[in-house]
Coordinates of C-alpha atoms in Angstrom, one line a residue:
Chain I
M1 CA -18.0 1.4 17.0
N2 CA -18.4 -2.0 15.2
L3 CA -14.9 -3.5 15.0
P4 CA -14.1 -5.8 12.1
K5 CA -14.2 -9.5 12.8
Y6 CA -10.5 -9.9 13.0
L7 CA -10.2 -7.4 15.9
N8 CA -12.6 -9.6 18.0
I9 CA -9.9 -12.2 18.2
M10 CA -7.6 -11.6 21.1
T11 CA -4.5 -11.6 19.0
A12 CA -1.9 -8.8 19.0
A13 CA -1.6 -7.0 15.7
L14 CA 2.2 -7.2 16.0
K15 CA 4.3 -9.3 18.3
V16 CA 8.1 -9.0 18.0
S17 CA 10.2 -11.4 20.1
N18 CA 13.9 -11.2 20.6
L19 CA 14.5 -9.7 17.2
K20 CA 18.2 -9.2 16.2
K21 CA 19.7 -7.8 13.2
T22 CA 23.4 -7.4 12.4
Y23 CA 24.3 -6.1 8.9
K24 CA 27.1 -7.6 6.8
N25 CA 29.3 -4.6 7.6
G26 CA 29.0 -5.5 11.3
T27 CA 26.5 -2.8 12.3
V28 CA 24.2 -4.1 15.0
A29 CA 20.9 -2.6 14.3
L30 CA 18.6 -4.5 16.7
K31 CA 19.7 -6.2 19.9
G32 CA 17.0 -8.7 20.8
L33 CA 14.0 -6.3 20.5
N34 CA 10.6 -7.2 22.0
L35 CA 7.5 -5.3 21.2
E36 CA 3.7 -5.9 21.2
V37 CA 1.1 -3.7 19.5
E38 CA -2.6 -4.2 20.2
A39 CA -5.0 -4.6 17.4
G40 CA -6.9 -1.4 16.5
E41 CA -4.6 1.2 18.0
I42 CA -2.4 3.9 16.6
F43 CA 1.0 3.0 18.1
A44 CA 4.0 5.5 18.1
L45 CA 7.5 4.2 17.5
L46 CA 9.9 6.9 18.3
G47 CA 13.7 7.0 18.3
P48 CA 16.6 9.2 17.0
N49 CA 18.1 8.6 13.6
G50 CA 19.9 5.3 13.4
A51 CA 18.0 3.9 16.4
G52 CA 16.8 0.8 14.5
K53 CA 13.3 2.0 13.6
S54 CA 13.7 1.5 9.9
T55 CA 15.4 -1.8 10.3
L56 CA 12.5 -3.0 12.4
I57 CA 10.0 -1.8 9.9
G58 CA 12.1 -3.3 7.1
I59 CA 12.0 -6.7 8.8
I60 CA 8.3 -6.6 9.5
S61 CA 7.6 -5.7 5.8
S62 CA 10.1 -8.3 4.4
L63 CA 12.5 -5.8 3.0
V64 CA 15.2 -6.7 5.4
T65 CA 16.2 -10.2 6.6
A66 CA 16.3 -10.7 10.4
S67 CA 19.4 -12.3 11.9
S68 CA 17.2 -14.1 14.5
G69 CA 14.0 -13.7 16.4
D70 CA 10.3 -13.9 15.6
V71 CA 7.7 -11.6 14.1
E72 CA 4.0 -12.4 14.2
V73 CA 1.4 -10.2 12.5
F74 CA -2.2 -11.0 13.6
G75 CA -0.9 -14.4 14.8
D76 CA 0.8 -15.3 11.5
N77 CA 4.5 -16.0 11.7
L78 CA 6.6 -14.0 9.3
T79 CA 9.1 -16.8 8.7
K80 CA 6.6 -19.6 8.2
Q81 CA 3.7 -17.7 6.6
R82 CA 5.5 -14.8 4.9
N83 CA 3.0 -14.2 2.1
K84 CA 0.1 -14.3 4.5
V85 CA 1.9 -11.8 6.7
K86 CA 2.6 -9.6 3.7
S87 CA -1.1 -9.6 2.8
H88 CA -1.9 -8.1 6.2
I89 CA 0.5 -5.1 5.9
G90 CA 0.5 -1.8 4.1
L91 CA 3.8 0.1 4.2
V92 CA 4.5 3.8 3.7
P93 CA 8.3 4.1 3.7
Q94 CA 10.4 7.0 4.6
E95 CA 11.9 7.5 1.2
F96 CA 9.9 7.9 -2.0
N97 CA 10.0 4.5 -3.6
F98 CA 7.5 4.7 -6.6
N99 CA 8.3 4.9 -10.2
M100 CA 8.5 8.6 -10.9
F101 CA 7.7 8.0 -14.6
E102 CA 4.3 6.4 -13.8
K103 CA 1.0 8.1 -13.2
P104 CA -0.5 8.0 -9.7
M105 CA -3.5 6.0 -10.9
D106 CA -1.3 3.4 -12.5
I107 CA 0.9 3.1 -9.5
L108 CA -2.1 2.4 -7.3
V109 CA -3.8 0.0 -9.6
N110 CA -0.6 -1.9 -10.1
Q111 CA 0.1 -2.1 -6.4
A112 CA -3.4 -3.6 -5.8
G113 CA -2.7 -6.0 -8.7
Y114 CA 0.4 -7.3 -6.9
Y115 CA -1.8 -8.2 -4.0
G116 CA -4.2 -10.0 -6.3
V117 CA -6.9 -7.4 -6.3
P118 CA -8.8 -7.6 -9.7
R119 CA -8.3 -4.6 -11.9
K120 CA -11.9 -3.4 -11.8
T121 CA -11.9 -3.3 -8.0
A122 CA -8.4 -1.8 -8.0
I123 CA -9.6 1.1 -10.1
Q124 CA -12.5 1.8 -7.8
R125 CA -10.2 1.7 -4.8
A126 CA -7.7 3.9 -6.4
E127 CA -10.4 6.5 -7.1
K128 CA -11.5 6.3 -3.5
Y129 CA -8.1 6.8 -2.0
L130 CA -6.9 9.4 -4.5
K131 CA -10.1 11.4 -3.7
Q132 CA -9.7 11.0 0.1
L133 CA -6.1 12.1 -0.1
Q134 CA -6.8 15.0 -2.4
L135 CA -4.8 13.6 -5.4
W136 CA -7.7 12.9 -7.8
D137 CA -6.8 15.9 -10.0
K138 CA -3.3 14.6 -10.3
R139 CA -4.2 11.0 -11.2
K140 CA -2.9 11.4 -14.7
S141 CA 0.1 13.6 -14.0
M142 CA 3.6 12.1 -14.1
S143 CA 4.5 11.3 -10.4
R144 CA 7.8 13.1 -10.5
M145 CA 5.8 16.3 -11.1
L146 CA 4.0 16.0 -7.8
S147 CA 5.0 18.2 -4.8
G148 CA 6.7 16.6 -1.8
G149 CA 3.4 16.5 0.1
M150 CA 1.6 15.0 -2.8
K151 CA 4.2 12.3 -3.1
R152 CA 3.8 11.4 0.6
R153 CA 0.1 11.2 0.2
L154 CA 0.5 9.1 -2.9
M155 CA 2.5 6.6 -0.9
I156 CA -0.2 6.5 1.8
A157 CA -2.8 5.8 -0.9
R158 CA -0.7 3.1 -2.4
A159 CA -0.3 1.4 1.0
M160 CA -4.1 1.4 1.4
M161 CA -4.7 -0.4 -1.9
N162 CA -4.7 -3.9 -0.3
E163 CA -6.8 -2.5 2.6
P164 CA -4.3 -3.7 5.2
K165 CA -5.0 -4.7 8.7
L166 CA -1.7 -3.2 9.8
L167 CA -0.5 0.0 8.3
I168 CA 3.1 1.1 8.9
L169 CA 3.8 4.8 8.5
D170 CA 7.5 5.6 8.5
E171 CA 7.6 9.4 9.0
P172 CA 4.6 10.0 6.7
T173 CA 4.5 13.7 7.3
A174 CA 8.2 14.6 6.9
G175 CA 8.5 17.7 4.8
V176 CA 4.8 18.5 4.4
D177 CA 3.2 21.8 5.4
I178 CA 1.0 22.0 8.5
E179 CA -2.2 22.1 6.6
I180 CA -1.5 18.9 4.7
R181 CA -0.1 17.3 7.9
R182 CA -3.3 18.0 9.7
S183 CA -5.4 16.6 6.8
M184 CA -3.2 13.5 6.9
W185 CA -3.8 13.1 10.6
E186 CA -7.5 13.2 10.0
F187 CA -7.1 10.5 7.3
V188 CA -5.0 8.3 9.7
E189 CA -7.6 8.7 12.5
E190 CA -10.3 7.8 10.0
I191 CA -8.7 4.6 8.9
A192 CA -7.8 3.7 12.5
N193 CA -11.5 4.2 13.4
A194 CA -12.4 1.8 10.7
G195 CA -10.3 -0.8 12.4
T196 CA -6.8 -0.6 10.9
T197 CA -3.9 -0.9 13.3
I198 CA -1.3 1.8 12.7
I199 CA 2.3 1.9 13.6
L200 CA 3.6 5.4 13.2
T201 CA 7.2 6.6 13.4
T202 CA 7.7 10.3 13.3
H203 CA 10.1 13.1 14.2
Y204 CA 7.1 15.4 14.9
L205 CA 6.5 14.3 18.4
E206 CA 3.4 16.4 18.7
E207 CA 2.1 14.1 16.0
A208 CA 2.6 11.1 18.3
E209 CA 1.0 13.0 21.2
Q210 CA -2.0 13.9 19.0
L211 CA -2.6 10.5 17.4
C212 CA -1.3 7.7 19.5
K213 CA -2.3 6.1 22.7
N214 CA 0.8 3.9 23.3
V215 CA 4.4 4.6 22.5
A216 CA 7.7 2.7 22.3
I217 CA 11.0 4.5 22.4
I218 CA 13.8 2.7 20.6
N219 CA 17.4 3.6 20.9
H220 CA 20.5 1.7 19.9
G221 CA 18.4 -1.3 18.7
E222 CA 16.5 -1.7 22.0
I223 CA 13.2 -0.6 23.3
I224 CA 14.0 1.8 26.2
K225 CA 10.4 2.6 27.1
N226 CA 7.1 1.1 26.1
T227 CA 4.1 2.6 27.8
T228 CA 1.1 4.9 27.2
I229 CA 1.8 8.5 26.0
K230 CA -0.2 9.7 29.0
Q231 CA 2.0 7.7 31.4
L232 CA 5.1 8.9 29.7
L233 CA 4.2 12.5 30.1
T234 CA 3.5 12.2 33.8
T235 CA 7.2 11.3 34.2
L236 CA 8.1 14.8 33.0
D237 CA 8.6 16.8 36.2
I238 CA 9.2 20.2 34.8
E239 CA 7.4 22.3 32.3
T240 CA 8.8 25.4 30.6
F241 CA 6.7 28.4 29.8
I242 CA 7.2 31.6 27.9
L243 CA 5.4 34.6 29.4
D244 CA 4.8 37.8 27.5
L245 CA 4.7 40.7 29.9
D246 CA 3.4 44.3 29.6
K247 CA 6.8 45.8 30.1
K248 CA 10.5 45.0 30.1
P249 CA 11.3 42.6 33.1
E250 CA 13.7 44.0 35.7
A251 CA 16.5 42.0 37.5
D252 CA 14.5 41.6 40.7
L253 CA 11.7 39.8 38.8
L254 CA 14.1 37.5 37.0
K255 CA 15.8 36.7 40.3
A256 CA 12.5 36.0 42.1
L257 CA 11.3 33.6 39.5
N258 CA 14.7 32.2 38.5
A259 CA 13.7 33.3 35.0
E260 CA 15.6 34.1 31.8
V261 CA 14.8 36.9 29.3
T262 CA 13.9 35.5 25.9
D263 CA 12.7 38.7 24.2
E264 CA 12.4 42.4 25.1
N265 CA 9.2 41.8 27.2
S266 CA 9.2 38.0 27.5
I267 CA 10.6 35.6 30.1
Q268 CA 11.1 31.9 30.3
I269 CA 10.3 30.1 33.5
D270 CA 10.7 26.4 34.5
V271 CA 7.8 25.3 36.7
P272 CA 8.0 22.0 38.6
K273 CA 4.9 19.9 38.5
S274 CA 4.8 20.0 42.3
K275 CA 4.3 23.7 42.1
A276 CA 1.3 25.5 40.7
L277 CA 1.8 28.0 37.9
N278 CA -0.5 30.3 39.8
E279 CA 2.3 31.0 42.3
S280 CA 4.6 32.3 39.6
I281 CA 1.9 34.4 38.1
K282 CA 1.0 35.7 41.6
T283 CA 4.6 36.8 42.1
I284 CA 4.6 38.6 38.7
D285 CA 1.4 40.4 39.7
E286 CA 2.8 41.4 43.1
M287 CA 5.8 42.9 41.5
G288 CA 3.7 45.1 39.2
Y289 CA 3.7 43.3 35.9
K290 CA 0.9 41.9 33.9
V291 CA 1.0 38.6 31.9
L292 CA -0.3 39.3 28.4
S293 CA 0.0 35.8 27.1
M294 CA 1.6 32.5 27.9
R295 CA 2.7 29.4 26.0
N296 CA 4.8 26.2 26.3
K297 CA 8.3 26.6 25.2
V298 CA 8.7 23.2 23.6
N299 CA 6.7 20.1 22.9
R300 CA 6.5 18.2 26.2
L301 CA 7.0 14.8 24.6
E302 CA 10.0 16.1 22.6
E303 CA 11.6 17.3 25.8
L304 CA 11.0 14.0 27.5
F305 CA 12.2 12.0 24.5
Y306 CA 15.4 14.1 24.4
K307 CA 16.0 13.5 28.1
M308 CA 15.5 9.7 27.8
T309 CA 17.8 9.2 24.9
Q310 CA 20.4 11.5 26.5
E311 CA 20.2 9.5 29.7
Q312 CA 20.8 6.3 27.9
K313 CA 23.7 7.9 26.1
N314 CA 25.2 9.0 29.4
E315 CA 24.7 5.5 30.9
G316 CA 26.5 4.1 27.9
E317 CA 29.5 6.4 28.5
Chain M
M1 CA -2.4 -21.5 -9.8
K2 CA -4.3 -19.3 -7.4
G3 CA -6.5 -16.5 -8.8
N4 CA -4.5 -13.9 -6.8
N5 CA -1.3 -15.0 -8.5
L6 CA -2.9 -14.8 -11.9
V7 CA -4.0 -11.3 -11.2
A8 CA -0.5 -10.4 -10.0
L9 CA 1.1 -12.0 -13.1
Y10 CA -1.3 -10.1 -15.4
T11 CA -0.6 -6.9 -13.6
L12 CA 3.2 -7.3 -13.9
C13 CA 3.0 -8.3 -17.5
R14 CA 0.7 -5.5 -18.4
K15 CA 3.0 -3.0 -16.6
E16 CA 6.0 -4.3 -18.5
I17 CA 4.3 -4.1 -21.9
V18 CA 2.9 -0.6 -21.1
R19 CA 6.5 0.5 -20.2
I20 CA 7.9 -0.9 -23.5
L21 CA 5.3 0.9 -25.5
R22 CA 5.5 4.1 -23.5
I23 CA 9.2 4.4 -24.2
W24 CA 9.0 3.0 -27.7
S25 CA 11.6 5.5 -28.9
Q26 CA 14.1 3.7 -26.7
T27 CA 12.8 0.2 -26.9
I28 CA 11.4 -0.4 -30.4
L29 CA 12.8 2.3 -32.7
P30 CA 16.6 1.9 -32.2
P31 CA 16.8 -1.8 -33.0
A32 CA 14.6 -1.3 -36.0
I33 CA 17.0 1.4 -37.3
T34 CA 20.1 -0.6 -36.4
M35 CA 18.8 -3.7 -38.2
T36 CA 17.8 -1.7 -41.3
L37 CA 21.4 -0.5 -41.5
Y38 CA 22.7 -4.1 -41.2
F39 CA 20.4 -5.2 -44.0
V40 CA 21.5 -2.3 -46.2
I41 CA 25.2 -2.6 -45.5
F42 CA 25.8 -6.3 -44.9
G43 CA 23.0 -7.7 -46.9
N44 CA 22.7 -5.3 -49.9
L45 CA 26.1 -3.7 -50.4
I46 CA 28.5 -6.3 -49.1
G47 CA 26.2 -9.3 -49.4
S48 CA 25.8 -8.9 -53.2
R49 CA 29.6 -9.4 -53.6
I50 CA 29.6 -12.5 -51.3
G51 CA 27.2 -14.5 -53.3
Q52 CA 25.7 -17.5 -51.8
M53 CA 26.1 -19.0 -48.3
G54 CA 24.7 -22.4 -47.2
G55 CA 22.9 -22.6 -50.6
F56 CA 21.0 -19.3 -50.2
D57 CA 21.5 -15.6 -51.1
Y58 CA 23.6 -14.0 -48.4
M59 CA 20.8 -11.6 -47.5
A60 CA 18.4 -14.6 -47.0
F61 CA 21.0 -16.4 -45.0
I62 CA 21.6 -13.5 -42.5
V63 CA 18.0 -12.6 -41.9
P64 CA 17.3 -15.3 -39.3
G65 CA 20.6 -14.4 -37.6
L66 CA 19.8 -10.7 -37.5
V67 CA 16.3 -11.4 -36.2
M68 CA 17.7 -13.6 -33.5
M69 CA 20.4 -11.1 -32.6
S70 CA 17.7 -8.4 -32.1
V71 CA 15.6 -10.8 -30.0
I72 CA 18.6 -11.7 -27.8
T73 CA 19.8 -8.2 -27.2
N74 CA 16.3 -6.8 -26.6
S75 CA 15.1 -9.6 -24.3
Y76 CA 18.2 -9.1 -22.2
G77 CA 18.2 -5.4 -22.3
N78 CA 14.5 -5.1 -21.4
I79 CA 14.7 -7.1 -18.2
V80 CA 18.0 -5.7 -17.1
S81 CA 16.9 -2.1 -17.5
S82 CA 13.4 -2.7 -16.1
F83 CA 14.4 -4.7 -13.1
F84 CA 17.6 -2.8 -12.3
G85 CA 15.8 0.5 -12.8
A86 CA 13.2 -0.7 -10.3
K87 CA 15.9 -1.7 -7.9
F88 CA 17.8 1.5 -8.4
S89 CA 14.8 3.8 -7.8
K90 CA 13.5 1.4 -5.1
H91 CA 10.1 0.8 -6.5
I92 CA 11.1 -2.9 -6.5
E93 CA 9.9 -2.6 -2.9
E94 CA 6.4 -2.4 -4.3
M95 CA 6.7 -6.0 -5.3
M96 CA 8.8 -7.2 -2.4
V97 CA 6.3 -6.1 0.2
S98 CA 3.4 -7.7 -1.6
P99 CA 2.4 -11.4 -1.2
M100 CA 3.2 -12.0 -4.9
P101 CA 5.3 -15.3 -5.0
N102 CA 8.8 -15.1 -6.3
W103 CA 8.0 -17.2 -9.4
V104 CA 5.4 -14.6 -10.4
I105 CA 7.9 -11.8 -10.1
L106 CA 10.3 -13.8 -12.3
F107 CA 7.7 -15.0 -14.8
G108 CA 6.1 -11.5 -15.1
H109 CA 9.4 -9.9 -16.0
V110 CA 10.4 -12.7 -18.3
L111 CA 7.1 -12.4 -20.2
G112 CA 7.8 -8.6 -20.5
A113 CA 11.2 -9.3 -21.9
L114 CA 9.7 -11.9 -24.2
A115 CA 7.1 -9.4 -25.4
R116 CA 9.8 -6.9 -26.3
G117 CA 12.0 -9.5 -27.9
L118 CA 9.1 -10.7 -30.1
M119 CA 7.9 -7.2 -30.9
V120 CA 11.4 -6.2 -32.1
G121 CA 11.9 -9.6 -33.8
G122 CA 8.7 -9.1 -35.6
I123 CA 9.6 -5.6 -36.7
V124 CA 13.0 -6.7 -37.9
T125 CA 11.4 -9.5 -39.9
I126 CA 9.0 -7.1 -41.5
I127 CA 11.9 -4.8 -42.4
S128 CA 13.8 -7.7 -44.0
L129 CA 10.9 -8.2 -46.4
F130 CA 11.9 -5.0 -48.1
F131 CA 15.3 -6.5 -48.9
T132 CA 14.6 -10.2 -49.5
Q133 CA 11.9 -12.9 -49.7
I134 CA 11.5 -15.0 -46.6
Q135 CA 10.7 -18.7 -46.7
V136 CA 9.6 -20.6 -43.6
H137 CA 10.7 -24.3 -43.5
N138 CA 9.1 -25.1 -40.2
Y139 CA 6.9 -22.7 -38.2
W140 CA 7.1 -24.6 -35.0
I141 CA 10.9 -24.6 -34.9
V142 CA 10.9 -20.8 -35.7
I143 CA 8.4 -20.1 -32.9
S144 CA 9.8 -22.5 -30.3
T145 CA 13.5 -21.4 -30.8
V146 CA 12.7 -17.7 -30.8
V147 CA 10.6 -18.0 -27.6
L148 CA 13.0 -20.3 -25.7
T149 CA 16.1 -18.1 -26.7
S150 CA 14.3 -15.0 -25.6
V151 CA 13.5 -16.7 -22.3
V152 CA 17.1 -17.8 -21.8
F153 CA 18.4 -14.2 -22.3
A154 CA 15.6 -12.7 -20.2
L155 CA 16.7 -15.0 -17.3
G156 CA 20.3 -14.1 -17.8
G157 CA 19.4 -10.4 -17.7
F158 CA 17.4 -11.0 -14.6
I159 CA 20.5 -12.4 -12.8
N160 CA 22.6 -9.5 -14.1
A161 CA 20.0 -7.0 -12.7
C162 CA 19.8 -8.7 -9.3
L163 CA 23.6 -8.7 -8.9
A164 CA 24.2 -5.2 -10.3
N165 CA 24.9 -2.4 -7.9
K166 CA 25.4 0.4 -10.5
F167 CA 24.6 1.1 -14.1
D168 CA 28.1 0.1 -15.2
D169 CA 27.3 -3.4 -14.0
I170 CA 24.5 -3.8 -16.4
A171 CA 26.5 -2.5 -19.3
I172 CA 29.5 -4.8 -18.9
I173 CA 27.8 -8.1 -19.7
P174 CA 26.1 -7.0 -23.0
A175 CA 29.3 -5.2 -24.1
F176 CA 31.9 -7.8 -23.2
I177 CA 30.0 -11.1 -23.3
L178 CA 26.7 -10.9 -25.1
T179 CA 27.9 -9.0 -28.2
P180 CA 31.0 -11.1 -28.9
L181 CA 29.0 -14.3 -28.4
T182 CA 26.3 -13.1 -30.7
Y183 CA 28.6 -11.9 -33.5
L184 CA 30.6 -15.1 -33.2
G185 CA 27.5 -17.2 -33.0
G186 CA 27.0 -17.7 -36.8
V187 CA 24.8 -14.7 -37.4
F188 CA 26.8 -13.5 -40.4
Y189 CA 28.4 -16.8 -41.5
S190 CA 28.3 -20.5 -41.5
I191 CA 30.9 -22.0 -39.2
S192 CA 31.7 -24.5 -42.0
L193 CA 33.8 -21.6 -43.4
L194 CA 36.0 -21.6 -40.3
P195 CA 39.2 -23.8 -39.9
D196 CA 38.6 -26.9 -37.8
F197 CA 40.0 -25.4 -34.6
W198 CA 37.7 -22.4 -34.7
Q199 CA 34.8 -24.6 -35.6
T200 CA 35.4 -26.6 -32.4
V201 CA 35.8 -23.4 -30.4
S202 CA 32.5 -22.1 -31.9
K203 CA 30.7 -25.1 -30.7
F204 CA 31.2 -23.9 -27.1
N205 CA 29.2 -20.8 -27.9
P206 CA 25.5 -21.5 -26.9
V207 CA 24.3 -18.6 -29.2
L208 CA 25.5 -20.7 -32.2
Y209 CA 22.9 -23.4 -31.4
M210 CA 20.1 -20.8 -31.0
V211 CA 20.9 -19.0 -34.2
N212 CA 21.3 -22.2 -36.2
A213 CA 18.1 -23.8 -34.9
F214 CA 16.2 -20.6 -35.7
R215 CA 17.8 -20.5 -39.2
Y216 CA 16.8 -24.1 -39.7
G217 CA 13.2 -23.1 -39.0
F218 CA 13.5 -20.6 -41.9
L219 CA 15.8 -22.2 -44.4
G220 CA 16.0 -25.9 -43.4
V221 CA 19.8 -25.7 -43.1
S222 CA 21.9 -25.7 -39.9
D223 CA 25.6 -26.1 -38.8
V224 CA 24.5 -28.0 -35.7
S225 CA 22.2 -30.9 -34.8
L226 CA 18.7 -29.7 -33.9
T227 CA 18.5 -32.1 -31.0
V228 CA 21.7 -30.8 -29.5
A229 CA 20.5 -27.3 -30.0
Y230 CA 17.1 -27.8 -28.2
S231 CA 18.9 -29.8 -25.4
I232 CA 21.3 -26.9 -24.8
I233 CA 18.6 -24.2 -24.9
L234 CA 16.3 -26.2 -22.6
T235 CA 19.1 -26.9 -20.2
F236 CA 19.9 -23.1 -20.0
V237 CA 16.2 -22.4 -19.4
V238 CA 16.0 -24.9 -16.5
V239 CA 19.4 -23.9 -14.9
L240 CA 18.9 -20.2 -15.2
T241 CA 15.3 -20.4 -13.8
A242 CA 16.6 -22.3 -10.8
I243 CA 19.3 -19.7 -10.2
C244 CA 16.9 -16.8 -10.5
L245 CA 14.4 -18.4 -8.1
Y246 CA 17.2 -19.2 -5.6
M247 CA 18.4 -15.6 -5.8
L248 CA 14.8 -14.3 -5.2
N249 CA 14.2 -16.7 -2.3
K250 CA 17.4 -15.7 -0.7
G251 CA 16.9 -12.0 -1.5
I252 CA 20.4 -11.9 -3.1
G253 CA 21.0 -8.4 -4.3
L254 CA 17.6 -7.3 -3.2
R255 CA 17.3 -7.6 0.6
S256 CA 19.9 -6.4 3.2

């Protein structure tokens, strides 16, 4: 892959140092947060509601003023070179924030204009992104008439109008159906392959697992974990499976596997990583049952994420 | 000025003007109807009984005042509704995340307000031709006072929109400050008709200077000195611009 010139420079796409934010009402949103995102990657930023994700994104995109600390985007300092930093960034916020009485085409062309993109080029770009995000047919509709999924895609298209080096997606797939979500994932992967660095916050943790290489978990205004998703998943020592059997499980089977009944013919078992799943299946077989199908009970990352934030909560108490 | 900033300014201006024209039934039509009623009631029906004022027919005397009144209210109203609307529905963030300098944000909105002020002022002037003949004493004074006054009230509206948190906040200033100042600013009368005390009080009203300077441009008569009027108007432009830019730089009312 031929990376754009700016990616050849050994500069982090985003470097956040000791970032603090206390709101006027006294709420401490960020407590000296440090974070580095490599150029060219899709980076997951996870955290429960109120963890500080949106505040962090707000500061990076100049919507929120930091109390102290430093933010650098591709080596440019936010405080000293704010407009230069802004020109590097595209933002897809959590809430719909476009004029509902304007048409998608106008919203995109105007957004490009704010970045100094001449109107002719802006119209060409708008056509490109509206088509890529399957909104071309709706270009002349009133934006308020679009469905929730279309509105989300419109915000992604808008964020692309300045062809940013760093795209921040704050829960971009919230409330969209699985088909659209997958097409949005494809689009995100496409633009990442073209060299755009992406920071993704999401509540669909399978999304982070699917798209991202590195992850930071933020809670109570601090990064509590910053590692690769692969590394993070190795710390999960138990996996939970649902097994569908050919007949109703008896008490002796449940006792032997330390399993729970989830449905008439289904059981749930916890399998430590140190133990092979084969052993459990062998036990089932020996006791005269057949496994018809098998699946993970929950998303692994979700389980881990829940565990980590709960641990931090318990430590706090 | 950098090319990028010019593109941004053009975009913002165009957007504002498209908005004014898109909702013409809210922006252009109501002031036209209101002013027609003023001309019919105050000018034709009541004015014919008043006779002359300042050496002119009452109708001819109030035309500049009514044009200026519509320019003031529409310049103010345009910027306050556009900017507060953007703030309320959060699409102000489209501008705030962009590298568009603050002066472009301000100038773009002011030009939008100026466009509406002049559009409405022009329409009111055309309507007045159905009721009276208009003479122009000095075109430059007419143009400069109407543009500068529109800018003053656009800047005032911008400050109001930045500080407003709810729709009530943008209704209070026009209702309780702007309207009394305009009605008492010599739109319908010459302050020479007032007792000395109220003449002195009137001279603290900046709208008086704007209306009278504008009227001078049409009729060649004024209750105030033209130099004083221009000095006051320009002082307001400079001070209000500085306040607006300070608020934008600090993110007052815009950033948390």
